[in-house]
Coordinates of C-alpha atoms in Angstrom, one line a residue:
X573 CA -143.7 109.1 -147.3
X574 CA -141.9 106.2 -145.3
X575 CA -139.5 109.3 -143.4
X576 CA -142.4 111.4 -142.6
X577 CA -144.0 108.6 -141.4
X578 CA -141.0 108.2 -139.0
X579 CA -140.4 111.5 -137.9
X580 CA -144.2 111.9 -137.3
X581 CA -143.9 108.8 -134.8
X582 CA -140.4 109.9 -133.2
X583 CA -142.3 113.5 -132.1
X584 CA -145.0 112.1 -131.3
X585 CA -143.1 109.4 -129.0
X586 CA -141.3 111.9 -127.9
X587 CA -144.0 114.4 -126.6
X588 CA -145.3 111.4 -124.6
X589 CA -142.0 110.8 -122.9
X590 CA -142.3 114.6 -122.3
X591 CA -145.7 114.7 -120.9
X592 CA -144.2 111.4 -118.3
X593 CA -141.6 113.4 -116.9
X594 CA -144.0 116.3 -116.3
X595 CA -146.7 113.7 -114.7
X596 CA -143.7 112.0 -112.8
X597 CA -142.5 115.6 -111.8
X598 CA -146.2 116.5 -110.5
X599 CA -146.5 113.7 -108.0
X600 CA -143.2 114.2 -106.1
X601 CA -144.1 115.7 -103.0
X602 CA -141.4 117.7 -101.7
X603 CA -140.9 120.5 -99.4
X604 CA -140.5 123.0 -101.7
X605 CA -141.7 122.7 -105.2
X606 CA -139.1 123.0 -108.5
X607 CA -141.0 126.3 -109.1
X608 CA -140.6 127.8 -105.8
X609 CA -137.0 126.5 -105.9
X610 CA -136.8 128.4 -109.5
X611 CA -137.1 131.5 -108.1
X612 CA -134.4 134.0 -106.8
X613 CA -136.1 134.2 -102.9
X614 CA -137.1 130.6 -102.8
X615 CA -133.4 129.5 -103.8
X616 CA -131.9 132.1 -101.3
X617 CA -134.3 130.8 -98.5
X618 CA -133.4 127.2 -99.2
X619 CA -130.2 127.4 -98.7
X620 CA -130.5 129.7 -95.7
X621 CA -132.2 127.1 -93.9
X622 CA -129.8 124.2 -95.6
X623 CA -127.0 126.0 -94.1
X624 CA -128.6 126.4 -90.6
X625 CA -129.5 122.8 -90.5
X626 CA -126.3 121.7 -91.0
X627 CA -124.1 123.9 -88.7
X628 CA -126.8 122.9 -86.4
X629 CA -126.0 119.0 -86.5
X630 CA -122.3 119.7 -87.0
X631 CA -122.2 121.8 -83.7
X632 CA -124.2 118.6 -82.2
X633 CA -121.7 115.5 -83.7
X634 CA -118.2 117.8 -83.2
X635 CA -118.7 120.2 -80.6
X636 CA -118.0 117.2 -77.8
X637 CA -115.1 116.2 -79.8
X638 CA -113.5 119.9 -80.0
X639 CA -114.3 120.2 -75.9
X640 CA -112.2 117.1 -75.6
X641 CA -109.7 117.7 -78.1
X642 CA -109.1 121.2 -76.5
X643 CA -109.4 120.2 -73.0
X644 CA -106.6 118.2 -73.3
X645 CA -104.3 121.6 -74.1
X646 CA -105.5 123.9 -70.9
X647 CA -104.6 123.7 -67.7
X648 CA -106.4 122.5 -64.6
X649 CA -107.8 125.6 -63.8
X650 CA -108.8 126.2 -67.4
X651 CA -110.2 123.0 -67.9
X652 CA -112.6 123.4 -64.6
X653 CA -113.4 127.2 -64.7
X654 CA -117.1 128.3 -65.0
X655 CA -118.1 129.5 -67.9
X656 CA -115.6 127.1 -70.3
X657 CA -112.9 129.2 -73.0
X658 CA -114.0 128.3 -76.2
X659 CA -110.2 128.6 -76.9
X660 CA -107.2 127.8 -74.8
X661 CA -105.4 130.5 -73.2
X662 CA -102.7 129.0 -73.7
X663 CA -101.5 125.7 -75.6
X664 CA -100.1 122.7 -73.3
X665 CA -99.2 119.7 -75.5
X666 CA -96.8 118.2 -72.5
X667 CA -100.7 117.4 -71.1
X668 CA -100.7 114.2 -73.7
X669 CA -97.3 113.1 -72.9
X670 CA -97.8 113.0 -69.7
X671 CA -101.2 111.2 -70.0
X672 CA -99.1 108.5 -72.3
X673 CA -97.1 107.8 -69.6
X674 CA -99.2 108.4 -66.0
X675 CA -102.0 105.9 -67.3
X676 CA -99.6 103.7 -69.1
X677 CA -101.6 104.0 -72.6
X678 CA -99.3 101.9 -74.4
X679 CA -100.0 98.4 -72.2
X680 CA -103.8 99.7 -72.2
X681 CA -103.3 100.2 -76.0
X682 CA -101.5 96.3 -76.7
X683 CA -104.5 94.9 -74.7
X684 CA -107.3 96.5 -76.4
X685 CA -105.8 95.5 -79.7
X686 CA -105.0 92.1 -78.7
X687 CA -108.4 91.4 -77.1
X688 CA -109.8 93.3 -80.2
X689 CA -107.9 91.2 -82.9
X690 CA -108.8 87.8 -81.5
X691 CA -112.5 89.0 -81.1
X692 CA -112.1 89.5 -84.8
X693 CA -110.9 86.3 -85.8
X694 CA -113.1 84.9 -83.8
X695 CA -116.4 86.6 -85.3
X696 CA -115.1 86.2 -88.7
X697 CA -114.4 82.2 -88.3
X698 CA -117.5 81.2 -86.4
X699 CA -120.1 84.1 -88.1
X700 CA -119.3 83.2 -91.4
X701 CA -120.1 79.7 -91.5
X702 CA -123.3 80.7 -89.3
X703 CA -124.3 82.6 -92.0
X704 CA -123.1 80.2 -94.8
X705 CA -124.8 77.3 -93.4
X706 CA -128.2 79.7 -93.2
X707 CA -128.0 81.3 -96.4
X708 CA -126.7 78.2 -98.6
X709 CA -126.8 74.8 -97.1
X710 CA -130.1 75.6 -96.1
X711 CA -130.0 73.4 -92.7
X712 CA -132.9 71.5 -90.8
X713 CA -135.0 74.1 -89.0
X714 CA -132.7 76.6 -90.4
X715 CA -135.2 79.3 -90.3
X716 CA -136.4 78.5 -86.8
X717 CA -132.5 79.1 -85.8
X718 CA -132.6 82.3 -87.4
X719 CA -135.3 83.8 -86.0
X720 CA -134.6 82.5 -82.5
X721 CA -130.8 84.1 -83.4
X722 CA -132.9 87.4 -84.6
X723 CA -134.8 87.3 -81.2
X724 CA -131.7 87.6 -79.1
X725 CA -131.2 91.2 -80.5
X726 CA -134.2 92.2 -78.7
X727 CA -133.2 91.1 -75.8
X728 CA -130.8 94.4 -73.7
X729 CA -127.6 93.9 -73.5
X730 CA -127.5 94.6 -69.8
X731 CA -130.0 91.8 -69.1
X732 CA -127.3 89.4 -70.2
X733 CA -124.6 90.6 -68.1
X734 CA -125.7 88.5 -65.2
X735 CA -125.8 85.1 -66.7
X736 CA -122.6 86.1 -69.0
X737 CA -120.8 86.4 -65.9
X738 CA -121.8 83.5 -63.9
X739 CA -121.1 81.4 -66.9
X740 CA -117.7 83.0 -67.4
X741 CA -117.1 82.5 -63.5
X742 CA -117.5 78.9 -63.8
X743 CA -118.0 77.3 -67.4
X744 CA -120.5 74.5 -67.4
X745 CA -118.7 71.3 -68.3
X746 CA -115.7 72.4 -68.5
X747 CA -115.8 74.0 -65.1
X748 CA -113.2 76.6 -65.6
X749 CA -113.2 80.1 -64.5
X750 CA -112.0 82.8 -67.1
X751 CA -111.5 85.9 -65.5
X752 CA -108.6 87.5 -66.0
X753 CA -108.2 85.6 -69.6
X754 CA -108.8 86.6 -72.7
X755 CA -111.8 83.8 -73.4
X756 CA -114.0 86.0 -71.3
X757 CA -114.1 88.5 -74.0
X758 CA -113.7 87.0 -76.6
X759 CA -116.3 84.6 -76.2
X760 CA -119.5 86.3 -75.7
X761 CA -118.3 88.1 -78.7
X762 CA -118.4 85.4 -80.9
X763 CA -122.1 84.7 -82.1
X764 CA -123.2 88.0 -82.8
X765 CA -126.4 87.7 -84.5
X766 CA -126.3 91.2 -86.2
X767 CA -123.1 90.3 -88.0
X768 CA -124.9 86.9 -88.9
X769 CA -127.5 88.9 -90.4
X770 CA -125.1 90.7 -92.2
X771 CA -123.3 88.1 -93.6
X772 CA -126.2 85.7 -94.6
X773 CA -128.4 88.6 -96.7
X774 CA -125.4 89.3 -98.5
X775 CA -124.9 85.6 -99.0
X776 CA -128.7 85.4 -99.9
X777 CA -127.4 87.7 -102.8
X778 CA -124.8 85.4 -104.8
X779 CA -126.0 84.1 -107.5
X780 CA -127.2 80.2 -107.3
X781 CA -125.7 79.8 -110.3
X782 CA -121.6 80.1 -109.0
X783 CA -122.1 77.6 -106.8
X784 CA -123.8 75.6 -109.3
X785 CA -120.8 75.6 -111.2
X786 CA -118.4 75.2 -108.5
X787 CA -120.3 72.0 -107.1
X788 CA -120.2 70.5 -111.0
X789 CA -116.3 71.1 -110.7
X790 CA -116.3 68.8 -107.8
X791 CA -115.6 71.6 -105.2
X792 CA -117.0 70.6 -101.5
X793 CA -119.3 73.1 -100.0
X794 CA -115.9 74.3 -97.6
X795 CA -114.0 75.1 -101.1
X796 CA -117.0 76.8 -102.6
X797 CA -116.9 79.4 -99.3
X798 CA -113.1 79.6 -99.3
X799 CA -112.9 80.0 -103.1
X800 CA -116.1 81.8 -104.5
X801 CA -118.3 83.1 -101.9
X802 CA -115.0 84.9 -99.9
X803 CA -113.4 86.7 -102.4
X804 CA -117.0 88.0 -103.5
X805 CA -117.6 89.0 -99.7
X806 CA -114.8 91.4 -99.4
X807 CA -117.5 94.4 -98.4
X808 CA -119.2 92.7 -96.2
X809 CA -116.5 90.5 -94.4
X810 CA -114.8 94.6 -93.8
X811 CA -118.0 96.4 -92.2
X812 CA -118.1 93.1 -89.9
X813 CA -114.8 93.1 -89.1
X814 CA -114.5 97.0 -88.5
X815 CA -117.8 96.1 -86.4
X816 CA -115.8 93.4 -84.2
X817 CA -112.8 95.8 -83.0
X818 CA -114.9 99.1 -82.6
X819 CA -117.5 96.9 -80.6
X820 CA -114.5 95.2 -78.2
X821 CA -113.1 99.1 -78.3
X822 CA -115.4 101.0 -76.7
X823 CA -117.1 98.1 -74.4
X824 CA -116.3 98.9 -70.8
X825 CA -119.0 97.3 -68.3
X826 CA -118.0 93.6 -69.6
X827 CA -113.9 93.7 -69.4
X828 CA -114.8 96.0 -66.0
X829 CA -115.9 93.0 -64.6
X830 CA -114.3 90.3 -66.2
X831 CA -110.7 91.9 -66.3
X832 CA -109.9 93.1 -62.9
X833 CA -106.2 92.6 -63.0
X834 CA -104.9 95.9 -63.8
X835 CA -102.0 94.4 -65.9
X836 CA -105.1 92.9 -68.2
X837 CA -107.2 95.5 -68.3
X838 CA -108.7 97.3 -71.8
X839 CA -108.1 101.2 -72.7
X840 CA -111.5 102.3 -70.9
X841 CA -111.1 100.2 -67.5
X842 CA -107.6 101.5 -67.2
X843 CA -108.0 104.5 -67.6
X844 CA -111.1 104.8 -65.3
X845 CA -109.3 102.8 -62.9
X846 CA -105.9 105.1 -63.2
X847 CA -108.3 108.3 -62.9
X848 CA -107.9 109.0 -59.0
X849 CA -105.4 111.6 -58.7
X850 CA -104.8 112.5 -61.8
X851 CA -105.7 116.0 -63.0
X852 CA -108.4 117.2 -65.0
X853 CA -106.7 118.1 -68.6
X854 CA -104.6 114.8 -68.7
X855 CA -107.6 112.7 -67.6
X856 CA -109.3 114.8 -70.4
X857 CA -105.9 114.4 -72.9
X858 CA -106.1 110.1 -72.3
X859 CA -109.3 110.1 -73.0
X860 CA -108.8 112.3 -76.5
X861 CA -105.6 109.3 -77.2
X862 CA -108.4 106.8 -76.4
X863 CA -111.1 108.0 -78.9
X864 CA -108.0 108.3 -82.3
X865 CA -107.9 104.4 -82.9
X866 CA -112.0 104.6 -83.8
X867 CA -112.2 107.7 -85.2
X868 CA -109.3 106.4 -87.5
X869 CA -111.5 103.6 -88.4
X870 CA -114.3 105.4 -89.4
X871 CA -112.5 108.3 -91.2
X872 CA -110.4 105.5 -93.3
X873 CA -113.1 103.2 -94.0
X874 CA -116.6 104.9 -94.2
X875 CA -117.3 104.1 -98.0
X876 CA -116.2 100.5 -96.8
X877 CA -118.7 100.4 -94.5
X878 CA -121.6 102.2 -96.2
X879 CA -121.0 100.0 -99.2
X880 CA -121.0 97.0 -97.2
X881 CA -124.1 97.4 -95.6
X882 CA -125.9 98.1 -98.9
X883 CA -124.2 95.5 -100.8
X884 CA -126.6 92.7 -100.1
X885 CA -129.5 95.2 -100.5
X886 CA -130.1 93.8 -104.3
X887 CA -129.8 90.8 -105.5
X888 CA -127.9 90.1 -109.3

């Protein structure tokens, strides 16, 4: 009597779990329904229109990065002709080596990275215990700082330019000029309040109860970052520090006019300063040498990135 009982109460629980799925199942609102999708011609249109969709986009995203690519293997006459080849005529790879060595990419190269690299160090320094202090020490008027921070983001970036450069051209106090040094770029790189942001919702995310246990060991609030909050910020520390060099990479209006020594200048300024003269499919072949380092970056570390940004999404 007990087992029928049972059984009786399983179906039964289980019909209602069965009827929830199908109630769940009736309120998704979808473009095409699962019974539409069911059948032979709704499936086949689907994924005719799937398929359009994304050879659409993909022509969008890659088909500037294929003209460049290519462009650096024509000739000059190729390269300029009306209407473009989708394929070269005929393949010229001397085009790159001689843009290597007519713009001088490596020197433009070692700058970038060096300008990048402290820019890094920098960010990850000075934004970090921004975002520490914000998230976990919980300052006076903490939240007053961070929404004034968060303000700043509204702000254009070409607004700034002008009072960025006539503080660089004479720093207040200090009264020292830094153009031509790497302190003008590194600088106005430094509090980045989208990488603070970052940091302190990810920080808002560790659990209380580490650093709880860290401060009952006797650990100072500088060891609890060093020793439990960084080695648990591994995501997010790489998305900000792939943000630092990709955003001192492909800047070129700020080292334009704070670097104008060409033995100091970044990959872009040089090679739009170097671009008189020089013909069409090695401008187009420095320019493709130019773009590897980031895409690189991306390619290498997209899960790194993606992960990172969503890591402070929940907290646990």
């Amino acid at each position: 009597m007990a087992s029928s009982t049972l059984v009786s109460r399983q179906r039964a629980g289980g019909g209602r779990r069965a009827r929830r799925r199908e109630e769940e199942q009736g309120r998704q609102r979808t473009l095409i329904s699962p019974a539409q999708l069911g059948r032979p011609r709704g499936r086949a249109v689907y994924w005719i229109v799937f398929a359009l969709v994304m050879a659409a986009f993909t022509l969008v995203f890659l088909g500037p990065l294929y003209w460049m690519v290519t462009g650096g293997l024509k000739t000059t006459q190729e390269v300029v002709q009306s209407p473009p080849t989708a394929f070269p005529s005929s393949v010229h790879t001397e085009n790159y080596s001689q843009a290597w060595d007519v713009m001088n990419l490596a020197r433009l190269l070692f700058n970038t990275l060096y300008y990048a690299l402290g820019a890094l160090v920098f960010q990850l320094v000075l934004d970090v215990a921004a975002a520490y202090s914000l998230s976990k020490l919980r300052p006076v008027f903490g939240k007053a700082v961070l929404a004034m921070m968060l303000a700043t983001l509204m702000i254009p970036a070409t607004v700034l330019v002008v009072p960025q450069y006539l503080t660089v051209l004479d720093v207040p106090i200090v009264e020292r000029n830094l153009l031509n040094s790497p302190w003008a770029i590194w600088l106005p790189s430094v509090t980045n309040a989208f990488n603070i942001f970052l940091l302190k919702r990810f920080f808002d995310s560790i659990p209380g109860e580490l650093l709880d246990a860290a401060a009952i060991d006797g650990a100072s609030p500088l060891r609890t970052l060093r020793s439990v909050v960084l080695p648990i910020s591994r995501p997010i520390l790489g998305v900000v520090s792939i943000f630092a060099v990709v955003g001192v990479w492909k800047d070129f209006l700020w080292p334009m006019l704070t670097l104008p020594d060409p033995a100091k200048q970044t990959l872009n300024v040089g090679i739009y300063s170097l671009s008189n003269g020089v013909p069409q499919n090695v401008l187009i072949a420095a320019l493709t040498i130019a773009s590897v380092p980031t895409l690189l970056i991306f390619l290498l570390f997209q899960r790194n990135i993606m992960s990172g940004l969503t890591a402070g999404g929940l907290k646990g």
